[in-house]
PDB file of C-alpha atoms in Angstrom:
ATOM      1  CA  UNK U  28      30.531  -5.027  18.293  1.00 69.00           C
ATOM      2  CA  UNK U  29      27.073  -5.916  17.085  1.00 77.00           C
ATOM      3  CA  UNK U  30      26.009  -9.337  18.219  1.00 86.00           C
ATOM      4  CA  UNK U  31      23.207 -11.585  19.297  1.00 92.00           C
ATOM      5  CA  UNK U  32      23.937 -13.915  22.185  1.00 95.00           C
ATOM      6  CA  UNK U  33      22.231 -16.995  23.476  1.00 96.00           C
ATOM      7  CA  UNK U  34      24.042 -17.746  26.735  1.00 96.00           C
ATOM      8  CA  UNK U  35      22.736 -21.292  27.130  1.00 95.00           C
ATOM      9  CA  UNK U  36      24.096 -23.878  24.716  1.00 95.00           C
ATOM     10  CA  UNK U  37      21.976 -26.715  26.085  1.00 97.00           C
ATOM     11  CA  UNK U  38      18.998 -26.807  28.414  1.00 97.00           C
ATOM     12  CA  UNK U  39      17.212 -29.835  29.803  1.00 97.00           C
ATOM     13  CA  UNK U  40      13.737 -29.575  31.289  1.00 97.00           C
ATOM     14  CA  UNK U  41      11.165 -32.095  32.391  1.00 97.00           C
ATOM     15  CA  UNK U  42       7.993 -32.475  30.416  1.00 97.00           C
ATOM     16  CA  UNK U  43       5.342 -30.191  31.855  1.00 97.00           C
ATOM     17  CA  UNK U  44       7.866 -27.816  33.376  1.00 98.00           C
ATOM     18  CA  UNK U  45       8.187 -24.200  32.356  1.00 97.00           C
ATOM     19  CA  UNK U  46      10.872 -23.005  29.974  1.00 97.00           C
ATOM     20  CA  UNK U  47      12.795 -19.808  29.423  1.00 98.00           C
ATOM     21  CA  UNK U  48      15.450 -19.419  26.734  1.00 98.00           C
ATOM     22  CA  UNK U  49      17.595 -16.331  26.890  1.00 98.00           C
ATOM     23  CA  UNK U  50      18.586 -13.989  24.096  1.00 97.00           C
ATOM     24  CA  UNK U  51      20.564 -10.763  24.356  1.00 96.00           C
ATOM     25  CA  UNK U  52      21.542  -8.403  21.577  1.00 93.00           C
ATOM     26  CA  UNK U  53      24.058  -5.654  21.196  1.00 90.00           C
ATOM     27  CA  UNK U  54      23.094  -3.122  18.561  1.00 83.00           C
ATOM     28  CA  UNK U  55      23.125   0.656  18.522  1.00 77.00           C
ATOM     29  CA  UNK U  56      19.443   0.817  17.733  1.00 80.00           C
ATOM     30  CA  UNK U  57      16.883  -1.791  18.646  1.00 79.00           C
ATOM     31  CA  UNK U  58      16.901  -4.392  15.891  1.00 84.00           C
ATOM     32  CA  UNK U  59      13.977  -6.456  14.791  1.00 88.00           C
ATOM     33  CA  UNK U  60      13.813  -9.685  16.785  1.00 92.00           C
ATOM     34  CA  UNK U  61      12.815 -13.245  15.961  1.00 94.00           C
ATOM     35  CA  UNK U  62      12.772 -16.722  17.445  1.00 97.00           C
ATOM     36  CA  UNK U  63      13.094 -19.756  15.160  1.00 96.00           C
ATOM     37  CA  UNK U  64      12.949 -23.470  15.964  1.00 97.00           C
ATOM     38  CA  UNK U  65      14.797 -26.205  14.088  1.00 95.00           C
ATOM     39  CA  UNK U  66      14.190 -29.919  14.423  1.00 92.00           C
ATOM     40  CA  UNK U  67      17.119 -32.209  13.540  1.00 86.00           C
ATOM     41  CA  UNK U  68      17.952 -32.156   9.847  1.00 80.00           C
ATOM     42  CA  UNK U  69      15.128 -29.742   9.100  1.00 85.00           C
ATOM     43  CA  UNK U  70      14.757 -26.127   8.101  1.00 88.00           C
ATOM     44  CA  UNK U  71      13.847 -23.316  10.459  1.00 93.00           C
ATOM     45  CA  UNK U  72      10.328 -22.417  11.486  1.00 92.00           C
ATOM     46  CA  UNK U  73       9.383 -18.996  12.804  1.00 92.00           C
ATOM     47  CA  UNK U  74       7.933 -19.072  16.321  1.00 96.00           C
ATOM     48  CA  UNK U  75       7.377 -15.340  16.793  1.00 95.00           C
ATOM     49  CA  UNK U  76       8.715 -11.905  15.980  1.00 92.00           C
ATOM     50  CA  UNK U  77       8.917  -8.418  17.460  1.00 92.00           C
ATOM     51  CA  UNK U  78       9.024  -5.208  15.473  1.00 87.00           C
ATOM     52  CA  UNK U  79       7.417  -2.652  17.800  1.00 85.00           C
ATOM     53  CA  UNK U  80       4.451  -2.144  20.088  1.00 87.00           C
ATOM     54  CA  UNK U  81       3.418  -4.546  22.827  1.00 90.00           C
ATOM     55  CA  UNK U  82       6.567  -5.962  24.368  1.00 93.00           C
ATOM     56  CA  UNK U  83       4.983  -9.340  25.071  1.00 96.00           C
ATOM     57  CA  UNK U  84       4.450 -11.242  21.838  1.00 96.00           C
ATOM     58  CA  UNK U  85       2.610 -14.469  21.352  1.00 97.00           C
ATOM     59  CA  UNK U  86       3.742 -17.093  18.908  1.00 96.00           C
ATOM     60  CA  UNK U  87       2.863 -20.520  17.669  1.00 95.00           C
ATOM     61  CA  UNK U  88       2.944 -23.735  19.698  1.00 95.00           C
ATOM     62  CA  UNK U  89       2.194 -21.882  22.939  1.00 97.00           C
ATOM     63  CA  UNK U  90       5.413 -19.865  22.968  1.00 98.00           C
ATOM     64  CA  UNK U  91       5.718 -16.237  23.971  1.00 98.00           C
ATOM     65  CA  UNK U  92       8.597 -13.790  24.219  1.00 98.00           C
ATOM     66  CA  UNK U  93       9.135 -10.553  26.063  1.00 97.00           C
ATOM     67  CA  UNK U  94      11.185  -7.657  24.730  1.00 95.00           C
ATOM     68  CA  UNK U  95      13.006  -5.699  27.430  1.00 95.00           C
ATOM     69  CA  UNK U  96      14.762  -2.660  26.055  1.00 92.00           C
ATOM     70  CA  UNK U  97      16.558  -1.888  29.310  1.00 92.00           C
ATOM     71  CA  UNK U  98      18.151  -5.325  29.327  1.00 94.00           C
ATOM     72  CA  UNK U  99      18.580  -5.676  25.549  1.00 93.00           C
ATOM     73  CA  UNK U 100      16.850  -9.008  25.857  1.00 96.00           C
ATOM     74  CA  UNK U 101      14.205 -10.993  24.035  1.00 97.00           C
ATOM     75  CA  UNK U 102      13.651 -14.154  26.073  1.00 98.00           C
ATOM     76  CA  UNK U 103      11.457 -16.996  24.896  1.00 98.00           C
ATOM     77  CA  UNK U 104       9.075 -18.691  27.332  1.00 98.00           C
ATOM     78  CA  UNK U 105       6.631 -21.535  27.469  1.00 98.00           C
ATOM     79  CA  UNK U 106       4.613 -22.379  30.593  1.00 97.00           C
ATOM     80  CA  UNK U 107       4.504 -26.142  30.037  1.00 98.00           C
ATOM     81  CA  UNK U 108       6.934 -27.961  27.779  1.00 98.00           C
ATOM     82  CA  UNK U 109       5.913 -30.957  25.675  1.00 97.00           C
ATOM     83  CA  UNK U 110       8.251 -33.713  24.524  1.00 96.00           C
ATOM     84  CA  UNK U 111       7.761 -32.507  20.945  1.00 95.00           C
ATOM     85  CA  UNK U 112       9.379 -29.185  21.834  1.00 97.00           C
ATOM     86  CA  UNK U 113      12.807 -30.824  21.902  1.00 97.00           C
ATOM     87  CA  UNK U 114      14.741 -29.021  19.180  1.00 97.00           C
ATOM     88  CA  UNK U 115      17.283 -26.282  18.520  1.00 96.00           C
ATOM     89  CA  UNK U 116      16.093 -22.741  19.147  1.00 97.00           C
ATOM     90  CA  UNK U 117      17.638 -19.736  17.443  1.00 96.00           C
ATOM     91  CA  UNK U 118      17.209 -16.107  18.330  1.00 96.00           C
ATOM     92  CA  UNK U 119      17.693 -13.867  15.302  1.00 93.00           C
ATOM     93  CA  UNK U 120      18.000 -10.143  14.721  1.00 90.00           C
ATOM     94  CA  UNK U 121      17.723  -7.892  11.715  1.00 85.00           C
ATOM     95  CA  UNK U 122      19.421  -4.506  12.044  1.00 80.00           C
ATOM     96  CA  UNK U 123      17.107  -1.624  11.358  1.00 73.00           C
ATOM     97  CA  UNK U 124      19.605  -0.271   8.812  1.00 71.00           C
ATOM     98  CA  UNK U 125      19.984  -3.491   6.774  1.00 68.00           C
ATOM     99  CA  UNK U 126      16.792  -5.376   6.278  1.00 68.00           C
ATOM    100  CA  UNK U 127      18.328  -8.246   4.345  1.00 70.00           C
ATOM    101  CA  UNK U 128      20.888  -9.176   6.973  1.00 76.00           C
ATOM    102  CA  UNK U 129      19.328 -11.584   9.445  1.00 84.00           C
ATOM    103  CA  UNK U 130      21.858 -12.693  12.066  1.00 88.00           C
ATOM    104  CA  UNK U 131      21.353 -15.746  14.215  1.00 93.00           C
ATOM    105  CA  UNK U 132      22.474 -16.484  17.730  1.00 95.00           C
ATOM    106  CA  UNK U 133      24.474 -19.647  18.343  1.00 95.00           C
ATOM    107  CA  UNK U 134      21.347 -21.554  19.290  1.00 96.00           C
ATOM    108  CA  UNK U 135      20.093 -23.357  22.383  1.00 97.00           C
ATOM    109  CA  UNK U 136      19.458 -27.069  22.234  1.00 97.00           C
ATOM    110  CA  UNK U 137      16.443 -28.102  24.279  1.00 97.00           C
ATOM    111  CA  UNK U 138      16.164 -31.624  25.676  1.00 97.00           C
ATOM    112  CA  UNK U 139      12.891 -32.671  27.278  1.00 97.00           C
ATOM    113  CA  UNK U 140      12.958 -35.400  29.923  1.00 96.00           C
ATOM    114  CA  UNK U 141       9.898 -37.636  30.306  1.00 92.00           C
TER     115      UNK U 141
ATOM    116  CA  UNK F  30       4.803 -28.865   4.913  1.00 49.00           C
ATOM    117  CA  UNK F  31       7.223 -26.206   3.770  1.00 60.00           C
ATOM    118  CA  UNK F  32       6.362 -24.010   0.803  1.00 89.00           C
ATOM    119  CA  UNK F  33      10.015 -23.624  -0.095  1.00 95.00           C
ATOM    120  CA  UNK F  34      11.187 -26.737  -1.886  1.00 95.00           C
ATOM    121  CA  UNK F  35      14.835 -27.722  -2.017  1.00 97.00           C
ATOM    122  CA  UNK F  36      16.346 -30.478  -4.117  1.00 96.00           C
ATOM    123  CA  UNK F  37      18.172 -32.699  -3.650  1.00 96.00           C
ATOM    124  CA  UNK F  38      17.761 -33.366   0.055  1.00 95.00           C
ATOM    125  CA  UNK F  39      21.117 -35.113   0.140  1.00 96.00           C
ATOM    126  CA  UNK F  40      24.122 -34.713  -2.151  1.00 95.00           C
ATOM    127  CA  UNK F  41      27.512 -36.386  -2.046  1.00 95.00           C
ATOM    128  CA  UNK F  42      30.151 -35.050  -4.405  1.00 92.00           C
ATOM    129  CA  UNK F  43      33.844 -35.197  -5.029  1.00 90.00           C
ATOM    130  CA  UNK F  44      36.085 -32.177  -5.024  1.00 90.00           C
ATOM    131  CA  UNK F  45      36.284 -32.122  -8.818  1.00 88.00           C
ATOM    132  CA  UNK F  46      32.557 -32.402  -9.455  1.00 89.00           C
ATOM    133  CA  UNK F  47      30.132 -29.755 -10.593  1.00 93.00           C
ATOM    134  CA  UNK F  48      26.688 -29.935  -9.061  1.00 95.00           C
ATOM    135  CA  UNK F  49      23.760 -27.689  -8.306  1.00 97.00           C
ATOM    136  CA  UNK F  50      21.301 -27.207  -5.489  1.00 97.00           C
ATOM    137  CA  UNK F  51      17.841 -26.040  -6.463  1.00 97.00           C
ATOM    138  CA  UNK F  52      15.325 -23.984  -4.555  1.00 97.00           C
ATOM    139  CA  UNK F  53      11.802 -23.112  -5.589  1.00 97.00           C
ATOM    140  CA  UNK F  54       8.985 -21.126  -4.034  1.00 95.00           C
ATOM    141  CA  UNK F  55       5.499 -20.459  -5.379  1.00 88.00           C
ATOM    142  CA  UNK F  56       4.393 -17.904  -2.824  1.00 89.00           C
ATOM    143  CA  UNK F  57       5.120 -14.902  -5.039  1.00 87.00           C
ATOM    144  CA  UNK F  58       7.898 -13.809  -2.739  1.00 87.00           C
ATOM    145  CA  UNK F  59      10.280 -11.192  -4.060  1.00 85.00           C
ATOM    146  CA  UNK F  60      13.433 -12.227  -2.246  1.00 87.00           C
ATOM    147  CA  UNK F  61      15.272 -15.501  -1.895  1.00 92.00           C
ATOM    148  CA  UNK F  62      18.271 -16.430   0.210  1.00 93.00           C
ATOM    149  CA  UNK F  63      20.913 -19.110   0.573  1.00 95.00           C
ATOM    150  CA  UNK F  64      22.272 -19.915   4.030  1.00 95.00           C
ATOM    151  CA  UNK F  65      25.006 -22.330   5.038  1.00 96.00           C
ATOM    152  CA  UNK F  66      24.726 -24.176   8.337  1.00 94.00           C
ATOM    153  CA  UNK F  67      27.498 -26.261   9.825  1.00 94.00           C
ATOM    154  CA  UNK F  68      26.714 -28.830  12.495  1.00 89.00           C
ATOM    155  CA  UNK F  69      25.750 -27.313  15.826  1.00 85.00           C
ATOM    156  CA  UNK F  70      26.145 -23.797  14.403  1.00 90.00           C
ATOM    157  CA  UNK F  71      23.661 -21.121  13.368  1.00 92.00           C
ATOM    158  CA  UNK F  72      22.872 -20.450   9.703  1.00 92.00           C
ATOM    159  CA  UNK F  73      25.151 -17.986   7.946  1.00 92.00           C
ATOM    160  CA  UNK F  74      23.922 -15.866   5.067  1.00 91.00           C
ATOM    161  CA  UNK F  75      25.593 -16.538   1.728  1.00 94.00           C
ATOM    162  CA  UNK F  76      23.481 -14.765  -0.895  1.00 92.00           C
ATOM    163  CA  UNK F  77      20.371 -12.656  -1.205  1.00 90.00           C
ATOM    164  CA  UNK F  78      18.464 -12.202  -4.445  1.00 90.00           C
ATOM    165  CA  UNK F  79      15.992  -9.396  -3.989  1.00 86.00           C
ATOM    166  CA  UNK F  80      14.118  -7.493  -6.645  1.00 80.00           C
ATOM    167  CA  UNK F  81      16.423  -8.865  -9.339  1.00 82.00           C
ATOM    168  CA  UNK F  82      19.531  -7.766  -7.512  1.00 86.00           C
ATOM    169  CA  UNK F  83      22.080 -10.155  -6.065  1.00 87.00           C
ATOM    170  CA  UNK F  84      23.836  -9.409  -2.803  1.00 85.00           C
ATOM    171  CA  UNK F  85      26.813 -11.512  -1.817  1.00 86.00           C
ATOM    172  CA  UNK F  86      28.400 -12.162   1.550  1.00 87.00           C
ATOM    173  CA  UNK F  87      31.989 -11.280   0.747  1.00 89.00           C
ATOM    174  CA  UNK F  88      33.307 -14.176   2.793  1.00 91.00           C
ATOM    175  CA  UNK F  89      31.685 -16.737   0.473  1.00 94.00           C
ATOM    176  CA  UNK F  90      34.275 -18.292  -1.883  1.00 95.00           C
ATOM    177  CA  UNK F  91      33.789 -18.141  -5.631  1.00 94.00           C
ATOM    178  CA  UNK F  92      33.327 -21.897  -5.870  1.00 95.00           C
ATOM    179  CA  UNK F  93      29.738 -21.142  -4.893  1.00 96.00           C
ATOM    180  CA  UNK F  94      27.713 -19.251  -7.501  1.00 95.00           C
ATOM    181  CA  UNK F  95      24.018 -18.438  -7.321  1.00 95.00           C
ATOM    182  CA  UNK F  96      21.710 -18.244 -10.286  1.00 94.00           C
ATOM    183  CA  UNK F  97      18.177 -16.895 -10.395  1.00 92.00           C
ATOM    184  CA  UNK F  98      16.448 -18.081 -13.607  1.00 91.00           C
ATOM    185  CA  UNK F  99      13.174 -16.464 -12.545  1.00 88.00           C
ATOM    186  CA  UNK F 100      11.545 -15.015  -9.470  1.00 86.00           C
ATOM    187  CA  UNK F 101      10.522 -18.453  -8.177  1.00 92.00           C
ATOM    188  CA  UNK F 102      13.851 -20.221  -8.507  1.00 95.00           C
ATOM    189  CA  UNK F 103      17.224 -19.750  -6.912  1.00 95.00           C
ATOM    190  CA  UNK F 104      19.922 -22.258  -7.747  1.00 96.00           C
ATOM    191  CA  UNK F 105      23.310 -22.665  -6.129  1.00 97.00           C
ATOM    192  CA  UNK F 106      26.041 -23.964  -8.416  1.00 97.00           C
ATOM    193  CA  UNK F 107      28.882 -25.842  -6.793  1.00 95.00           C
ATOM    194  CA  UNK F 108      32.303 -26.349  -8.350  1.00 94.00           C
ATOM    195  CA  UNK F 109      35.604 -27.584  -6.972  1.00 93.00           C
ATOM    196  CA  UNK F 110      34.334 -27.691  -3.420  1.00 93.00           C
ATOM    197  CA  UNK F 111      36.403 -28.588  -0.398  1.00 95.00           C
ATOM    198  CA  UNK F 112      35.533 -31.046   2.393  1.00 95.00           C
ATOM    199  CA  UNK F 113      34.980 -28.102   4.750  1.00 95.00           C
ATOM    200  CA  UNK F 114      32.083 -27.042   2.531  1.00 96.00           C
ATOM    201  CA  UNK F 115      30.119 -30.019   3.798  1.00 96.00           C
ATOM    202  CA  UNK F 116      27.082 -28.568   5.540  1.00 96.00           C
ATOM    203  CA  UNK F 117      23.324 -28.124   5.461  1.00 95.00           C
ATOM    204  CA  UNK F 118      22.406 -25.536   2.839  1.00 97.00           C
ATOM    205  CA  UNK F 119      19.170 -23.749   3.561  1.00 95.00           C
ATOM    206  CA  UNK F 120      17.117 -21.767   1.112  1.00 96.00           C
ATOM    207  CA  UNK F 121      14.638 -19.158   2.305  1.00 93.00           C
ATOM    208  CA  UNK F 122      12.275 -16.620   0.830  1.00 90.00           C
ATOM    209  CA  UNK F 123      10.522 -13.518   2.081  1.00 85.00           C
ATOM    210  CA  UNK F 124       7.508 -11.665   0.794  1.00 80.00           C
ATOM    211  CA  UNK F 125       8.691  -8.144   0.216  1.00 69.00           C
ATOM    212  CA  UNK F 126      12.410  -8.474  -0.076  1.00 53.00           C
ATOM    213  CA  UNK F 127      13.178  -7.499   3.465  1.00 52.00           C
ATOM    214  CA  UNK F 128      13.622  -9.717   6.471  1.00 48.00           C
ATOM    215  CA  UNK F 129      11.611  -7.297   8.547  1.00 52.00           C
ATOM    216  CA  UNK F 130       8.191  -6.892   7.043  1.00 51.00           C
ATOM    217  CA  UNK F 131       7.846 -10.567   6.316  1.00 49.00           C
ATOM    218  CA  UNK F 132       9.205 -13.635   7.966  1.00 71.00           C
ATOM    219  CA  UNK F 133      11.760 -15.829   6.299  1.00 85.00           C
ATOM    220  CA  UNK F 134      10.256 -19.065   5.033  1.00 88.00           C
ATOM    221  CA  UNK F 135      12.861 -21.801   5.070  1.00 92.00           C
ATOM    222  CA  UNK F 136      13.112 -24.976   3.064  1.00 94.00           C
ATOM    223  CA  UNK F 137      14.094 -28.234   4.702  1.00 93.00           C
ATOM    224  CA  UNK F 138      17.642 -27.914   3.475  1.00 94.00           C
ATOM    225  CA  UNK F 139      20.042 -29.817   1.262  1.00 96.00           C
ATOM    226  CA  UNK F 140      22.627 -31.875   3.133  1.00 95.00           C
ATOM    227  CA  UNK F 141      25.910 -31.657   1.204  1.00 96.00           C
ATOM    228  CA  UNK F 142      28.879 -33.943   1.773  1.00 96.00           C
ATOM    229  CA  UNK F 143      32.131 -33.265  -0.083  1.00 95.00           C
ATOM    230  CA  UNK F 144      34.544 -36.162  -0.228  1.00 93.00           C
TER     231      UNK F 144
END
């Protein structure tokens, strides 16, 4: 079945530590890939996206993500987390055959310890 | 600041009420979307209005009905809702009508509570 999976429901990191949030997808063809961030009670903001080309993509707020076709993964990373990064992070995919059907992973809640 | 404006930010309604959620964008985008998000869950697509054509998620009950008065507005009419419809309703738009060639721009959401 087609799916997008975020294995970690909740992650806690210390401020200044590095961060990696995992995202795996299961689609016949490589979908288009996105990471969004949502602060409590707010809408979603796009961090970065991957369509094709360079497998390491840079986004806003110092985030980056790496597409690995062999692992069907699109993990989000940040070298040094700030307290303001505490939020919910969603990986999203759009199937190549249906451009209006963005599907979201379950989300990973990030807590940042001082 | 978001360029997709949703009103009201909060709405409390009874099960017999009729209300509407409004969404507006002035970015010239050609597609607009309604998503429903329950607490601690990801957003789920309800409707897409793209190039004057409405696409509906078949799992959405008929007590929700979208209306697109013009290319900048997408309303969501609510009638005879159930308590389980309480959620954050997110509106989004995209430039070209596809989720791929342009990002989705989200509003801040309308928090709906059905009593």
